[in-house]
Amino acid sequence: MCYNRKRVIWLLCGALIALATCFFQYRYDNKYNFPGPRAREGVLDLSQYAEDQPFFILAYGWELYPQLLLAPGEFDGHEPLFVYLGQYGGFEGANGSGSPHGCATYRLTILLPDQSKEYALELPEIYTASRVWINGAPVQSLGDVSDARGKPSTRTGMITFQAVGQAEIVVQAADYSHYYSGMVYPPAFGSVLAVSDLLTSRLLRTCIVTAAALTIGILYLTIGVKTGEERQKMTLFALSCLAFSLYAVYPLFHQFGAGIWSYRLEDVSFYLFLLMLTALHCSLCGIDGRPRRIVLGVGSSVALLSLVFPALLAERGLSVMMAYSWFLDGYKLLLFGWLIVTALFNRQKDGDTDGPLLAGLCAIAISMMFQTVVPVFEPVRTGWMTENAGFLLILLLAGVLWFGTVKAFADRATLTENTRLMKKQFSLQEENYRIVSENFAEIRRMRHDLRHHLNAVMELARQHQYEELEHYISGCEVSANQAVQPALCENHAVNAVLNYYIQQCGQKGIPLELKVSLPPELKLEDWNLGLLFGNLLENAVEASEKVPKDRQSVKVYSRIAGGNLLLTVKNAWDGQFIASGEKIASTKHEGAGIGISSVRALVDKCGGQFFLTPGEQEFVVSVVLWQQI
């Protein structure tokens, strides 16, 4: 099988970045690997650590009482299970029925220092109704945990309380309508400032990610509607950004207690995002026809299933929920494999920006695989692995937009400069035509007057006035020479440009040396030939103006050798030369010089060669265009 080496390099870069990021998150930003003591059998001892660490993650050692709603003081006589949060997706753990729905009570006792202090407890989503007590005092109630048909209510937030010696946290939870149940996400506990800063940083990150994706999506959508070029790709870019913004915004909805619909929107927007990425991948890799229809059909079916099926899960058992979960994990793994394989073994030629975008898609595929197969993971400060990889792709799309905008401005500047030079060339042609017309008119007049001149010559000869005859003939010769402007070369386009710059150099007192011998017809079009000579001569004259009068000079040499056009322009200069790669900085404005760039682009287009030699006294530009006759 054949693969594109450049593409492989980009894919490897994306894979390495994604693997490094995922490993770093799993190892250093994972609630289940967070440093600090862990609770054992329902007790967490922070009496020696509360002043040393600003906050802790309460993930391990919780007491779980399945299918029981126990208030503080009612735990005697009940044997708990000891679990970590997230160990079960619902209340199915050792409850006898295996049902993920129902109710449960969680309890954790935290041993604290003996001095009174204000603490904060993060409250993540508790599905789908809950009541919370701290040291026997109720601090939050969402929904009705005692009513199976009650309206569900979830919300994230933070509660603060004063405590000394210990803090007993009791959480009652009930759920009959969601595919998660109870406490699934470990909360943070610590000083008010530390927990508040943690939640604020997460919220700020969500706002930045969502606003960036939404803005870039709207920009791409506007550009796609306004322009006809690559409209399909622009639309895919826009839809990918908009779907990602809907997926990334869910923490804001949860912050304000949005209903169950927000979780369904989160699921659907994520799989729509994957669908848009699949379509984008097909576009970048040139996958068309039946394979494209199959993969997009599967992606659309999964997105539709994520909208419809969760609403049916409430009436189903644990086996159906687990099958649904395994199906989604399998789809992600298959999508991961398909993205990587089709990107590696594809012969489609990459555009200027396809490599980075494929690297971003590879990073998303790696993150999906990593997040699916690794053990328990939940980020502390940063987002989920797939979110971070998706945001990387959004930034790459922003870079593509910036690159395209800069390129468009550069092309527009080049076009403007070429238009100016073309207008100058047209004016030169008009001036040349006017001069030629005047020469023809003068020749006609001289032919008309020739009879009178011959009569005068004959009369002077008949009278033997040879001295007067010599003066008369000399005067006629001078008049004829002044009447007809000599052609500098046989090529009319070049002749017009050279005549213009002869006048310019004459007005500015710059010595101009011309040794140009070109045939009337060349393979290079006249207007391109005029741009070539006009750009180089204009730069040469402007450079010569900046040096003292005694050093000013412009020299132009051009001829045909072996069928190839050879052109060399030399000029005096002040030694100011700034180059970055193949680009030469302009001395008239910021950025690269448009004239030299235009000449280089013309030479590259014709398959020629371009040489710059900035010497101590002279700046030399040489051009070779192959096989021009």
Short mmCIF file of N, CA and C in Angstrom, two decimals, residues 200-215 245 248-249 251-252 256 391:
data_model
loop_
_atom_site.label_atom_id
_atom_site.label_comp_id
_atom_site.label_asym_id
_atom_site.label_seq_id
_atom_site.Cartn_x
_atom_site.Cartn_y
_atom_site.Cartn_z
N THR A 200 -14.29 28.45 39.31
CA THR A 200 -14.24 29.62 38.42
C THR A 200 -13.34 29.36 37.21
N SER A 201 -12.20 28.70 37.44
CA SER A 201 -11.29 28.39 36.33
C SER A 201 -11.95 27.45 35.33
N ARG A 202 -12.71 26.48 35.83
CA ARG A 202 -13.42 25.57 34.92
C ARG A 202 -14.47 26.34 34.12
N LEU A 203 -15.20 27.21 34.81
CA LEU A 203 -16.25 27.98 34.13
C LEU A 203 -15.64 28.92 33.09
N LEU A 204 -14.51 29.55 33.45
CA LEU A 204 -13.85 30.45 32.51
C LEU A 204 -13.36 29.68 31.29
N ARG A 205 -12.81 28.50 31.53
CA ARG A 205 -12.34 27.68 30.40
C ARG A 205 -13.51 27.33 29.49
N THR A 206 -14.63 26.96 30.07
CA THR A 206 -15.81 26.63 29.26
C THR A 206 -16.25 27.82 28.42
N CYS A 207 -16.27 29.00 29.03
CA CYS A 207 -16.69 30.21 28.30
C CYS A 207 -15.73 30.51 27.14
N ILE A 208 -14.43 30.39 27.39
CA ILE A 208 -13.44 30.68 26.34
C ILE A 208 -13.58 29.68 25.19
N VAL A 209 -13.65 28.40 25.53
CA VAL A 209 -13.74 27.36 24.50
C VAL A 209 -15.02 27.53 23.69
N THR A 210 -16.13 27.73 24.37
CA THR A 210 -17.41 27.86 23.67
C THR A 210 -17.45 29.10 22.80
N ALA A 211 -17.01 30.23 23.36
CA ALA A 211 -17.03 31.48 22.59
C ALA A 211 -16.11 31.39 21.37
N ALA A 212 -14.94 30.79 21.55
CA ALA A 212 -14.00 30.66 20.42
C ALA A 212 -14.59 29.79 19.32
N ALA A 213 -15.13 28.63 19.70
CA ALA A 213 -15.70 27.72 18.70
C ALA A 213 -16.89 28.36 18.00
N LEU A 214 -17.75 29.04 18.76
CA LEU A 214 -18.92 29.68 18.17
C LEU A 214 -18.52 30.79 17.22
N THR A 215 -17.55 31.61 17.62
CA THR A 215 -17.10 32.71 16.77
C THR A 215 -16.48 32.21 15.48
N SER A 245 -19.23 23.73 19.84
CA SER A 245 -19.62 24.76 20.81
C SER A 245 -20.84 24.30 21.61
N ALA A 248 -19.48 21.71 24.08
CA ALA A 248 -18.62 22.24 25.14
C ALA A 248 -19.35 23.11 26.14
N VAL A 249 -20.56 23.58 25.80
CA VAL A 249 -21.24 24.56 26.65
C VAL A 249 -21.99 23.90 27.81
N PRO A 251 -21.33 22.57 30.71
CA PRO A 251 -21.15 22.97 32.11
C PRO A 251 -21.92 24.24 32.49
N LEU A 252 -22.11 25.14 31.53
CA LEU A 252 -22.89 26.35 31.81
C LEU A 252 -24.34 25.99 32.07
N PHE A 256 -26.56 26.31 35.92
CA PHE A 256 -27.81 26.99 36.18
C PHE A 256 -28.99 26.04 36.31
N PHE A 391 -10.89 21.07 20.88
CA PHE A 391 -10.52 22.49 20.91
C PHE A 391 -9.22 22.72 20.13
#
